[in-house]
């Protein structure tokens, strides 16, 4: 894998405009490229603001798979626009959702493929549900992996698309019981699938070394390890797996082997992390994984990453909270933290403060004092 060693400029999301998003009042905000603290009482709208940022970066929500839910009650559409400053210049982004359709615009033009614009803001979220990356099925982990590789190696996008196209064609043939067409797609599928696997494996070797180092500091009494399940039998080529599996796949109507079935398994003392550790510990394992990814992105992605920390304090003891926040502080990524108590933010130098009250967001007077 070619790891692009391009230095990102200190930049990120500079301006955000939100309209019709949950119970947030329409607002235009200017962000710090370093730390942004969003504070307010329960249900003020802090998570919604982070969700709006994520919506701009990925055209999705991290809280719900149904975008209809982010439209303000009684409203018809949600529109989030923003300005991103990065190594390639200044970009104007806009994402809207109306009548079941998502529309994305980049610098005044419609964007057809999500990955055309999603490269601009490499984003990670850490919230009270962090451990779900381990406890849910493999789909989320594959998505984590695909996005992780994509920001380090943009060419990955093309080979993964090629693989998915081949998979759709072969699955359609399997469903129709058309063995010769299914077979005809196997060369394309296995070639693309082997490359996907190789790129993912190289990426994981780097990522998981960083992850293990973090956990060694944070939980030194435990021994962590990981395995990448490729999605077919080890020691066999994908081409052989597809050929051998074809008759069973014709009965099922879809492809059973390949990187679309891959999984990342995290292990502690030879047992899956999700079975062995407490929920708080699982959260720390996932935090380490996502921070390791941000470290890699910071080193190798052309664009500076963005981190959303939503109520991170929940379920972390003071010791581990301190360790995590020390790490975040040293990472130089654009960070957004929500909190109920502004005084408890452990590092607030260079911060921009935002107060949220009943959906109204205002830049804090502290910002004026800081810039004076
Ligand atoms: N589509 C919607 N339209 C209007 N209001 C909504 C919508 N979706 C959620 N809400 C309201 O938004 C509020 C929750 O906002 P949010 O979760 O952003 O608050 P928060 O400040 O993060 O709260 P907490 O500190 O409790 O996590 C709730 O009162 C909820 O009823």
mmCIF file of C-alpha atoms and ligand atoms in Angstrom:
data_model
loop_
_atom_site.group_PDB
_atom_site.id
_atom_site.type_symbol
_atom_site.label_atom_id
_atom_site.label_comp_id
_atom_site.label_asym_id
_atom_site.label_seq_id
_atom_site.Cartn_x
_atom_site.Cartn_y
_atom_site.Cartn_z
ATOM 1 C CA UNK A 1 0.000 0.000 0.000
ATOM 2 C CA UNK A 2 1.190 3.490 -0.814
ATOM 3 C CA UNK A 3 0.874 5.568 2.301
ATOM 4 C CA UNK A 4 0.733 9.177 1.117
ATOM 5 C CA UNK A 5 2.978 11.148 3.469
ATOM 6 C CA UNK A 6 1.438 14.521 2.789
ATOM 7 C CA UNK A 7 1.361 17.024 5.652
ATOM 8 C CA UNK A 8 -2.089 18.422 6.299
ATOM 9 C CA UNK A 9 -2.392 22.149 7.009
ATOM 10 C CA UNK A 10 -4.020 23.201 10.336
ATOM 11 C CA UNK A 11 -7.496 23.497 8.961
ATOM 12 C CA UNK A 12 -10.862 21.815 8.931
ATOM 13 C CA UNK A 13 -14.495 22.780 9.126
ATOM 14 C CA UNK A 14 -14.486 26.562 9.494
ATOM 15 C CA UNK A 15 -18.163 27.481 9.016
ATOM 16 C CA UNK A 16 -21.384 25.537 9.597
ATOM 17 C CA UNK A 17 -24.965 26.568 8.750
ATOM 18 C CA UNK A 18 -27.827 24.446 10.042
ATOM 19 C CA UNK A 19 -31.511 24.657 9.057
ATOM 20 C CA UNK A 20 -34.420 22.456 10.093
ATOM 21 C CA UNK A 21 -32.257 19.958 11.995
ATOM 22 C CA UNK A 22 -34.108 18.274 14.901
ATOM 23 C CA UNK A 23 -34.964 21.018 17.388
ATOM 24 C CA UNK A 24 -31.974 23.243 16.568
ATOM 25 C CA UNK A 25 -32.839 26.819 15.639
ATOM 26 C CA UNK A 26 -31.303 27.951 12.319
ATOM 27 C CA UNK A 27 -27.758 29.050 12.986
ATOM 28 C CA UNK A 28 -24.429 29.944 11.396
ATOM 29 C CA UNK A 29 -21.281 29.135 13.397
ATOM 30 C CA UNK A 30 -17.540 29.732 13.010
ATOM 31 C CA UNK A 31 -15.366 26.962 14.428
ATOM 32 C CA UNK A 32 -11.861 26.774 15.802
ATOM 33 C CA UNK A 33 -9.508 24.444 13.876
ATOM 34 C CA UNK A 34 -8.452 23.084 17.298
ATOM 35 C CA UNK A 35 -11.007 22.559 20.056
ATOM 36 C CA UNK A 36 -14.704 23.458 20.100
ATOM 37 C CA UNK A 37 -16.622 22.970 23.334
ATOM 38 C CA UNK A 38 -20.403 22.708 23.160
ATOM 39 C CA UNK A 39 -22.076 22.940 26.539
ATOM 40 C CA UNK A 40 -25.611 23.033 27.868
ATOM 41 C CA UNK A 41 -28.086 21.107 30.017
ATOM 42 C CA UNK A 42 -29.694 17.779 29.041
ATOM 43 C CA UNK A 43 -31.754 17.863 25.837
ATOM 44 C CA UNK A 44 -30.389 21.322 24.946
ATOM 45 C CA UNK A 45 -29.293 20.096 21.496
ATOM 46 C CA UNK A 46 -25.558 19.338 21.940
ATOM 47 C CA UNK A 47 -25.642 15.891 20.295
ATOM 48 C CA UNK A 48 -27.828 17.286 17.529
ATOM 49 C CA UNK A 49 -25.125 19.806 16.665
ATOM 50 C CA UNK A 50 -22.513 17.023 16.410
ATOM 51 C CA UNK A 51 -24.981 14.998 14.356
ATOM 52 C CA UNK A 52 -25.389 17.974 11.982
ATOM 53 C CA UNK A 53 -21.598 18.130 11.529
ATOM 54 C CA UNK A 54 -21.519 14.398 10.791
ATOM 55 C CA UNK A 55 -24.407 14.817 8.362
ATOM 56 C CA UNK A 56 -22.346 17.360 6.438
ATOM 57 C CA UNK A 57 -19.288 15.077 6.398
ATOM 58 C CA UNK A 58 -20.992 11.772 5.485
ATOM 59 C CA UNK A 59 -24.582 12.568 4.461
ATOM 60 C CA UNK A 60 -25.667 10.207 7.256
ATOM 61 C CA UNK A 61 -26.493 10.302 10.941
ATOM 62 C CA UNK A 62 -24.530 8.472 13.617
ATOM 63 C CA UNK A 63 -27.656 8.315 15.786
ATOM 64 C CA UNK A 64 -30.256 6.903 13.415
ATOM 65 C CA UNK A 65 -30.312 4.999 10.125
ATOM 66 C CA UNK A 66 -33.530 6.880 9.235
ATOM 67 C CA UNK A 67 -32.731 10.420 8.135
ATOM 68 C CA UNK A 68 -36.407 11.333 8.312
ATOM 69 C CA UNK A 69 -35.880 11.514 12.081
ATOM 70 C CA UNK A 70 -33.423 14.408 11.856
ATOM 71 C CA UNK A 71 -35.986 16.661 10.183
ATOM 72 C CA UNK A 72 -37.469 19.023 12.773
ATOM 73 C CA UNK A 73 -40.941 17.908 13.898
ATOM 74 C CA UNK A 74 -43.441 19.413 11.478
ATOM 75 C CA UNK A 75 -40.700 20.391 9.005
ATOM 76 C CA UNK A 76 -40.135 19.171 5.438
ATOM 77 C CA UNK A 77 -36.406 19.325 4.945
ATOM 78 C CA UNK A 78 -33.062 19.639 6.616
ATOM 79 C CA UNK A 79 -30.191 21.612 5.079
ATOM 80 C CA UNK A 80 -26.652 21.739 6.431
ATOM 81 C CA UNK A 81 -23.953 23.663 4.617
ATOM 82 C CA UNK A 82 -20.387 24.423 5.561
ATOM 83 C CA UNK A 83 -16.978 25.566 4.510
ATOM 84 C CA UNK A 84 -13.937 23.336 4.664
ATOM 85 C CA UNK A 85 -10.411 24.664 4.443
ATOM 86 C CA UNK A 86 -7.732 22.117 3.606
ATOM 87 C CA UNK A 87 -4.586 21.435 1.597
ATOM 88 C CA UNK A 88 -6.484 21.590 -1.704
ATOM 89 C CA UNK A 89 -8.092 24.942 -0.850
ATOM 90 C CA UNK A 90 -11.449 26.143 0.377
ATOM 91 C CA UNK A 91 -14.570 24.082 -0.359
ATOM 92 C CA UNK A 92 -18.232 24.834 0.016
ATOM 93 C CA UNK A 93 -20.264 21.775 1.007
ATOM 94 C CA UNK A 94 -23.999 21.304 1.312
ATOM 95 C CA UNK A 95 -26.129 18.308 2.267
ATOM 96 C CA UNK A 96 -29.909 18.289 2.353
ATOM 97 C CA UNK A 97 -32.577 15.688 2.970
ATOM 98 C CA UNK A 98 -36.103 16.192 1.718
ATOM 99 C CA UNK A 99 -38.927 13.843 0.644
ATOM 100 C CA UNK A 100 -36.750 10.808 1.281
ATOM 101 C CA UNK A 101 -33.884 12.052 -0.905
ATOM 102 C CA UNK A 102 -30.395 13.121 0.075
ATOM 103 C CA UNK A 103 -28.739 15.760 -2.065
ATOM 104 C CA UNK A 104 -25.070 16.657 -1.817
ATOM 105 C CA UNK A 105 -23.447 19.704 -3.362
ATOM 106 C CA UNK A 106 -19.772 20.506 -3.556
ATOM 107 C CA UNK A 107 -18.608 23.944 -4.687
ATOM 108 C CA UNK A 108 -21.969 24.661 -6.302
ATOM 109 C CA UNK A 109 -22.317 21.363 -8.171
ATOM 110 C CA UNK A 110 -24.325 18.228 -7.471
ATOM 111 C CA UNK A 111 -22.262 15.260 -6.309
ATOM 112 C CA UNK A 112 -23.313 11.829 -7.530
ATOM 113 C CA UNK A 113 -20.993 9.572 -5.579
ATOM 114 C CA UNK A 114 -20.650 9.964 -1.836
ATOM 115 C CA UNK A 115 -16.951 9.244 -1.846
ATOM 116 C CA UNK A 116 -16.359 12.220 -4.204
ATOM 117 C CA UNK A 117 -16.968 14.577 -1.316
ATOM 118 C CA UNK A 118 -16.554 12.368 1.774
ATOM 119 C CA UNK A 119 -12.779 12.489 1.403
ATOM 120 C CA UNK A 120 -12.883 16.146 2.438
ATOM 121 C CA UNK A 121 -13.716 15.514 6.093
ATOM 122 C CA UNK A 122 -12.237 12.322 7.571
ATOM 123 C CA UNK A 123 -14.481 12.027 10.638
ATOM 124 C CA UNK A 124 -14.749 9.811 13.723
ATOM 125 C CA UNK A 125 -17.315 9.865 16.526
ATOM 126 C CA UNK A 126 -16.894 8.701 20.096
ATOM 127 C CA UNK A 127 -20.044 8.636 22.177
ATOM 128 C CA UNK A 128 -21.717 6.615 24.933
ATOM 129 C CA UNK A 129 -22.473 3.880 22.377
ATOM 130 C CA UNK A 130 -18.822 3.431 21.365
ATOM 131 C CA UNK A 131 -18.683 -0.234 22.423
ATOM 132 C CA UNK A 132 -21.335 -1.123 19.838
ATOM 133 C CA UNK A 133 -18.600 -1.376 17.241
ATOM 134 C CA UNK A 134 -17.637 -4.600 19.053
ATOM 135 C CA UNK A 135 -21.013 -5.906 20.125
ATOM 136 C CA UNK A 136 -22.986 -5.383 16.902
ATOM 137 C CA UNK A 137 -22.576 -7.506 13.771
ATOM 138 C CA UNK A 138 -19.625 -7.190 11.363
ATOM 139 C CA UNK A 139 -21.255 -4.639 9.017
ATOM 140 C CA UNK A 140 -20.209 -1.676 11.185
ATOM 141 C CA UNK A 141 -16.664 -3.016 11.483
ATOM 142 C CA UNK A 142 -16.387 -3.446 7.720
ATOM 143 C CA UNK A 143 -17.636 0.107 7.261
ATOM 144 C CA UNK A 144 -15.029 1.316 9.796
ATOM 145 C CA UNK A 145 -12.388 -0.577 7.866
ATOM 146 C CA UNK A 146 -13.480 0.684 4.448
ATOM 147 C CA UNK A 147 -13.535 4.322 5.554
ATOM 148 C CA UNK A 148 -10.262 3.835 7.391
ATOM 149 C CA UNK A 149 -8.469 2.584 4.281
ATOM 150 C CA UNK A 150 -10.216 5.055 1.975
ATOM 151 C CA UNK A 151 -8.724 8.121 3.705
ATOM 152 C CA UNK A 152 -5.224 6.631 3.675
ATOM 153 C CA UNK A 153 -5.303 5.137 0.207
ATOM 154 C CA UNK A 154 -7.831 6.922 -2.059
ATOM 155 C CA UNK A 155 -7.257 4.355 -4.869
ATOM 156 C CA UNK A 156 -8.951 1.762 -2.623
ATOM 157 C CA UNK A 157 -12.300 3.310 -3.510
ATOM 158 C CA UNK A 158 -12.030 2.156 -7.114
ATOM 159 C CA UNK A 159 -11.110 -1.462 -6.404
ATOM 160 C CA UNK A 160 -13.807 -1.764 -3.718
ATOM 161 C CA UNK A 161 -16.353 -0.377 -6.200
ATOM 162 C CA UNK A 162 -15.151 -2.868 -8.803
ATOM 163 C CA UNK A 163 -15.581 -5.684 -6.306
ATOM 164 C CA UNK A 164 -19.093 -4.552 -5.339
ATOM 165 C CA UNK A 165 -20.130 -4.256 -9.001
ATOM 166 C CA UNK A 166 -18.921 -7.815 -9.667
ATOM 167 C CA UNK A 167 -20.662 -9.047 -6.540
ATOM 168 C CA UNK A 168 -23.989 -7.511 -7.577
ATOM 169 C CA UNK A 169 -23.728 -9.133 -11.017
ATOM 170 C CA UNK A 170 -22.776 -12.546 -9.669
ATOM 171 C CA UNK A 171 -25.526 -12.412 -7.017
ATOM 172 C CA UNK A 172 -28.100 -11.525 -9.691
ATOM 173 C CA UNK A 173 -26.981 -14.548 -11.733
ATOM 174 C CA UNK A 174 -27.065 -16.822 -8.650
ATOM 175 C CA UNK A 175 -30.600 -15.672 -7.848
ATOM 176 C CA UNK A 176 -31.715 -16.526 -11.385
ATOM 177 C CA UNK A 177 -29.937 -19.891 -11.184
ATOM 178 C CA UNK A 178 -27.726 -18.933 -14.128
ATOM 179 C CA UNK A 179 -24.522 -20.827 -13.320
ATOM 180 C CA UNK A 180 -22.544 -19.900 -16.453
ATOM 181 C CA UNK A 181 -23.050 -16.149 -15.891
ATOM 182 C CA UNK A 182 -22.219 -16.537 -12.179
ATOM 183 C CA UNK A 183 -19.039 -18.362 -13.163
ATOM 184 C CA UNK A 184 -18.139 -15.725 -15.756
ATOM 185 C CA UNK A 185 -18.010 -13.065 -12.988
ATOM 186 C CA UNK A 186 -15.659 -15.054 -10.774
ATOM 187 C CA UNK A 187 -12.377 -13.913 -12.343
ATOM 188 C CA UNK A 188 -13.262 -10.231 -11.944
ATOM 189 C CA UNK A 189 -14.612 -10.816 -8.445
ATOM 190 C CA UNK A 190 -11.664 -12.805 -7.179
ATOM 191 C CA UNK A 191 -9.073 -10.413 -8.675
ATOM 192 C CA UNK A 192 -10.706 -7.347 -7.098
ATOM 193 C CA UNK A 193 -11.425 -9.254 -3.877
ATOM 194 C CA UNK A 194 -7.795 -10.323 -3.441
ATOM 195 C CA UNK A 195 -6.607 -6.711 -3.893
ATOM 196 C CA UNK A 196 -9.213 -5.433 -1.403
ATOM 197 C CA UNK A 197 -7.995 -8.002 1.104
ATOM 198 C CA UNK A 198 -4.346 -7.207 0.576
ATOM 199 C CA UNK A 199 -4.871 -3.450 0.994
ATOM 200 C CA UNK A 200 -7.031 -3.962 4.082
ATOM 201 C CA UNK A 201 -4.456 -6.297 5.623
ATOM 202 C CA UNK A 202 -1.579 -3.871 5.100
ATOM 203 C CA UNK A 203 -3.659 -1.060 6.535
ATOM 204 C CA UNK A 204 -4.615 -3.163 9.572
ATOM 205 C CA UNK A 205 -1.004 -4.096 10.254
ATOM 206 C CA UNK A 206 -0.203 -0.398 10.727
ATOM 207 C CA UNK A 207 -3.450 0.553 12.458
ATOM 208 C CA UNK A 208 -3.468 -2.294 14.958
ATOM 209 C CA UNK A 209 0.154 -1.700 15.972
ATOM 210 C CA UNK A 210 -0.870 1.824 17.002
ATOM 211 C CA UNK A 211 -3.996 0.429 18.708
ATOM 212 C CA UNK A 212 -2.027 -2.144 20.689
ATOM 213 C CA UNK A 213 0.460 0.516 21.798
ATOM 214 C CA UNK A 214 -2.323 2.711 23.149
ATOM 215 C CA UNK A 215 -3.931 -0.168 25.023
ATOM 216 C CA UNK A 216 -0.616 -1.237 26.417
ATOM 217 C CA UNK A 217 -0.455 2.200 28.080
ATOM 218 C CA UNK A 218 -4.096 2.327 29.101
ATOM 219 C CA UNK A 219 -4.686 -1.282 30.250
ATOM 220 C CA UNK A 220 -1.189 -2.722 30.787
ATOM 221 C CA UNK A 221 -2.377 -5.781 32.728
ATOM 222 C CA UNK A 222 -4.221 -7.201 29.681
ATOM 223 C CA UNK A 223 -2.807 -8.672 26.480
ATOM 224 C CA UNK A 224 -4.622 -7.600 23.341
ATOM 225 C CA UNK A 225 -4.499 -9.125 19.905
ATOM 226 C CA UNK A 226 -6.552 -9.041 16.716
ATOM 227 C CA UNK A 227 -7.445 -11.208 13.732
ATOM 228 C CA UNK A 228 -8.690 -10.282 10.327
ATOM 229 C CA UNK A 229 -11.150 -12.837 8.948
ATOM 230 C CA UNK A 230 -10.888 -12.494 5.196
ATOM 231 C CA UNK A 231 -14.378 -13.852 4.431
ATOM 232 C CA UNK A 232 -13.238 -17.183 3.045
ATOM 233 C CA UNK A 233 -11.128 -20.153 4.168
ATOM 234 C CA UNK A 234 -7.512 -19.270 4.974
ATOM 235 C CA UNK A 235 -4.864 -20.856 2.762
ATOM 236 C CA UNK A 236 -7.244 -20.986 -0.205
ATOM 237 C CA UNK A 237 -7.481 -18.479 -3.056
ATOM 238 C CA UNK A 238 -10.749 -16.529 -3.405
ATOM 239 C CA UNK A 239 -11.085 -17.934 -6.897
ATOM 240 C CA UNK A 240 -11.039 -21.505 -5.509
ATOM 241 C CA UNK A 241 -13.464 -20.589 -2.726
ATOM 242 C CA UNK A 242 -15.951 -19.180 -5.256
ATOM 243 C CA UNK A 243 -15.638 -22.179 -7.523
ATOM 244 C CA UNK A 244 -16.094 -24.663 -4.670
ATOM 245 C CA UNK A 245 -18.922 -22.675 -3.133
ATOM 246 C CA UNK A 246 -20.894 -22.160 -6.328
ATOM 247 C CA UNK A 247 -23.400 -25.005 -5.979
ATOM 248 C CA UNK A 248 -24.267 -24.018 -2.387
ATOM 249 C CA UNK A 249 -24.422 -20.365 -3.462
ATOM 250 C CA UNK A 250 -26.843 -21.207 -6.272
ATOM 251 C CA UNK A 251 -29.193 -22.628 -3.625
ATOM 252 C CA UNK A 252 -28.793 -19.586 -1.343
ATOM 253 C CA UNK A 253 -28.998 -17.046 -4.182
ATOM 254 C CA UNK A 254 -26.013 -14.967 -3.083
ATOM 255 C CA UNK A 255 -22.221 -15.056 -2.740
ATOM 256 C CA UNK A 256 -21.091 -16.587 0.537
ATOM 257 C CA UNK A 257 -17.340 -15.981 0.263
ATOM 258 C CA UNK A 258 -15.265 -12.846 -0.161
ATOM 259 C CA UNK A 259 -14.257 -9.597 1.565
ATOM 260 C CA UNK A 260 -17.909 -8.493 1.826
ATOM 261 C CA UNK A 261 -18.112 -11.153 4.580
ATOM 262 C CA UNK A 262 -14.853 -10.165 6.298
ATOM 263 C CA UNK A 263 -14.584 -9.237 9.948
ATOM 264 C CA UNK A 264 -12.128 -7.707 12.366
ATOM 265 C CA UNK A 265 -11.991 -9.636 15.636
ATOM 266 C CA UNK A 266 -10.415 -8.057 18.719
ATOM 267 C CA UNK A 267 -9.072 -10.489 21.254
ATOM 268 C CA UNK A 268 -7.942 -10.232 24.866
ATOM 269 C CA UNK A 269 -6.175 -13.119 26.548
ATOM 270 C CA UNK A 270 -7.352 -15.334 23.656
ATOM 271 C CA UNK A 271 -11.039 -14.468 24.022
ATOM 272 C CA UNK A 272 -13.175 -12.027 22.008
ATOM 273 C CA UNK A 273 -13.095 -8.630 23.727
ATOM 274 C CA UNK A 274 -16.908 -8.409 23.677
ATOM 275 C CA UNK A 275 -17.215 -11.567 25.800
ATOM 276 C CA UNK A 276 -14.407 -10.920 28.226
ATOM 277 C CA UNK A 277 -14.414 -7.217 29.153
ATOM 278 C CA UNK A 278 -16.804 -4.903 30.998
ATOM 279 C CA UNK A 279 -18.736 -2.346 28.972
ATOM 280 C CA UNK A 280 -16.487 0.457 30.177
ATOM 281 C CA UNK A 281 -13.397 -1.530 29.173
ATOM 282 C CA UNK A 282 -14.914 -2.309 25.771
ATOM 283 C CA UNK A 283 -15.472 1.393 25.329
ATOM 284 C CA UNK A 284 -11.788 2.043 26.019
ATOM 285 C CA UNK A 285 -10.817 -0.598 23.444
ATOM 286 C CA UNK A 286 -12.958 1.120 20.803
ATOM 287 C CA UNK A 287 -11.709 4.569 21.786
ATOM 288 C CA UNK A 288 -8.153 3.281 21.282
ATOM 289 C CA UNK A 289 -9.137 1.913 17.879
ATOM 290 C CA UNK A 290 -10.732 5.144 16.687
ATOM 291 C CA UNK A 291 -7.922 7.314 18.060
ATOM 292 C CA UNK A 292 -5.367 5.022 16.408
ATOM 293 C CA UNK A 293 -7.235 5.556 13.149
ATOM 294 C CA UNK A 294 -7.190 9.333 13.612
ATOM 295 C CA UNK A 295 -3.443 9.170 14.249
ATOM 296 C CA UNK A 296 -2.981 7.293 10.984
ATOM 297 C CA UNK A 297 -5.224 9.664 9.087
ATOM 298 C CA UNK A 298 -3.388 12.644 10.563
ATOM 299 C CA UNK A 299 -0.133 11.206 9.224
ATOM 300 C CA UNK A 300 -1.300 9.943 5.856
ATOM 301 C CA UNK A 301 -4.503 11.611 4.749
ATOM 302 C CA UNK A 302 -4.352 14.768 2.626
ATOM 303 C CA UNK A 303 -7.091 16.258 4.818
ATOM 304 C CA UNK A 304 -6.978 16.961 8.524
ATOM 305 C CA UNK A 305 -9.381 14.727 10.450
ATOM 306 C CA UNK A 306 -12.224 15.760 12.677
ATOM 307 C CA UNK A 307 -13.207 14.142 15.987
ATOM 308 C CA UNK A 308 -16.631 14.359 17.627
ATOM 309 C CA UNK A 309 -16.658 13.511 21.346
ATOM 310 C CA UNK A 310 -20.217 13.257 22.569
ATOM 311 C CA UNK A 311 -20.507 12.941 26.336
ATOM 312 C CA UNK A 312 -17.376 10.824 26.485
ATOM 313 C CA UNK A 313 -17.199 11.001 30.281
ATOM 314 C CA UNK A 314 -20.099 8.554 30.683
ATOM 315 C CA UNK A 315 -18.841 5.206 32.016
ATOM 316 C CA UNK A 316 -15.134 6.105 31.978
ATOM 317 C CA UNK A 317 -13.417 6.432 35.338
ATOM 318 C CA UNK A 318 -11.372 9.549 36.030
ATOM 319 C CA UNK A 319 -8.063 7.775 35.393
ATOM 320 C CA UNK A 320 -9.010 6.474 31.945
ATOM 321 C CA UNK A 321 -10.818 9.684 31.064
ATOM 322 C CA UNK A 322 -7.594 11.556 31.799
ATOM 323 C CA UNK A 323 -5.540 9.177 29.651
ATOM 324 C CA UNK A 324 -7.944 9.453 26.719
ATOM 325 C CA UNK A 325 -8.146 13.234 26.908
ATOM 326 C CA UNK A 326 -4.355 13.557 27.140
ATOM 327 C CA UNK A 327 -4.112 11.556 23.955
ATOM 328 C CA UNK A 328 -6.771 13.632 22.188
ATOM 329 C CA UNK A 329 -4.990 16.785 23.209
ATOM 330 C CA UNK A 330 -1.721 15.623 21.681
ATOM 331 C CA UNK A 331 -3.232 14.555 18.366
ATOM 332 C CA UNK A 332 -3.780 17.844 16.566
ATOM 333 C CA UNK A 333 -7.120 17.017 14.994
ATOM 334 C CA UNK A 334 -10.096 19.372 14.900
ATOM 335 C CA UNK A 335 -12.121 18.355 17.946
ATOM 336 C CA UNK A 336 -15.706 18.986 19.078
ATOM 337 C CA UNK A 337 -16.613 18.084 22.657
ATOM 338 C CA UNK A 338 -20.083 18.179 24.200
ATOM 339 C CA UNK A 339 -20.435 18.532 27.933
ATOM 340 C CA UNK A 340 -22.995 19.394 30.547
ATOM 341 C CA UNK A 341 -20.407 21.135 32.703
ATOM 342 C CA UNK A 342 -18.085 23.459 30.817
ATOM 343 C CA UNK A 343 -15.726 23.597 33.831
ATOM 344 C CA UNK A 344 -14.965 19.890 33.493
ATOM 345 C CA UNK A 345 -13.371 20.112 30.047
ATOM 346 C CA UNK A 346 -9.794 19.074 30.857
ATOM 347 C CA UNK A 347 -8.041 21.202 28.285
ATOM 348 C CA UNK A 348 -9.569 24.379 27.033
ATOM 349 C CA UNK A 349 -6.693 26.439 25.690
ATOM 350 C CA UNK A 350 -7.353 27.590 22.132
ATOM 351 C CA UNK A 351 -10.992 26.540 22.527
ATOM 352 C CA UNK A 352 -14.034 28.079 20.934
ATOM 353 C CA UNK A 353 -17.068 27.826 23.243
ATOM 354 C CA UNK A 354 -20.697 27.344 22.252
ATOM 355 C CA UNK A 355 -23.623 27.452 24.616
ATOM 356 C CA UNK A 356 -26.746 25.492 23.678
ATOM 357 C CA UNK A 357 -30.074 26.229 25.280
ATOM 358 C CA UNK A 358 -33.377 24.781 24.061
ATOM 359 C CA UNK A 359 -31.965 24.301 20.586
ATOM 360 C CA UNK A 360 -30.433 27.786 20.339
ATOM 361 C CA UNK A 361 -26.684 27.830 19.872
ATOM 362 C CA UNK A 362 -24.641 30.910 20.613
ATOM 363 C CA UNK A 363 -20.917 31.553 20.567
ATOM 364 C CA UNK A 364 -19.823 32.180 24.145
ATOM 365 C CA UNK A 365 -18.504 35.489 25.426
ATOM 366 C CA UNK A 366 -15.327 33.616 26.438
ATOM 367 C CA UNK A 367 -14.417 33.484 22.723
ATOM 368 C CA UNK A 368 -14.205 37.298 22.612
ATOM 369 C CA UNK A 369 -12.027 37.328 25.720
ATOM 370 C CA UNK A 370 -9.788 34.638 24.236
ATOM 371 C CA UNK A 371 -9.211 36.531 21.000
ATOM 372 C CA UNK A 372 -8.769 39.941 22.700
HETATM 373 N N1 LIG B 1 -36.836 15.685 14.784
HETATM 374 C C1 LIG B 1 -36.907 16.390 15.919
HETATM 375 N N2 LIG B 1 -37.633 17.534 15.973
HETATM 376 C C2 LIG B 1 -37.711 18.254 17.101
HETATM 377 N N3 LIG B 1 -37.085 17.930 18.246
HETATM 378 C C3 LIG B 1 -36.345 16.815 18.244
HETATM 379 C C4 LIG B 1 -36.213 15.988 17.095
HETATM 380 N N4 LIG B 1 -35.419 14.944 17.397
HETATM 381 C C5 LIG B 1 -35.067 15.107 18.687
HETATM 382 N N5 LIG B 1 -35.624 16.224 19.199
HETATM 383 C C6 LIG B 1 -35.479 16.745 20.573
HETATM 384 O O1 LIG B 1 -34.123 17.152 20.756
HETATM 385 C C7 LIG B 1 -33.800 16.979 22.127
HETATM 386 C C8 LIG B 1 -32.514 16.169 22.252
HETATM 387 O O2 LIG B 1 -31.454 16.916 21.788
HETATM 388 P P1 LIG B 1 -29.964 16.386 21.984
HETATM 389 O O3 LIG B 1 -29.937 14.915 22.118
HETATM 390 O O4 LIG B 1 -29.173 17.029 20.924
HETATM 391 O O5 LIG B 1 -29.651 17.032 23.410
HETATM 392 P P2 LIG B 1 -28.302 16.978 24.269
HETATM 393 O O6 LIG B 1 -28.013 18.405 24.652
HETATM 394 O O7 LIG B 1 -27.249 16.242 23.566
HETATM 395 O O8 LIG B 1 -28.842 16.191 25.523
HETATM 396 P P3 LIG B 1 -28.110 15.214 26.590
HETATM 397 O O9 LIG B 1 -27.133 16.060 27.363
HETATM 398 O O10 LIG B 1 -29.269 14.791 27.435
HETATM 399 O O11 LIG B 1 -27.497 14.100 25.824
HETATM 400 C C9 LIG B 1 -34.911 16.219 22.791
HETATM 401 O O12 LIG B 1 -35.664 17.119 23.581
HETATM 402 C C10 LIG B 1 -35.704 15.683 21.628
HETATM 403 O O13 LIG B 1 -37.066 15.565 21.938
#
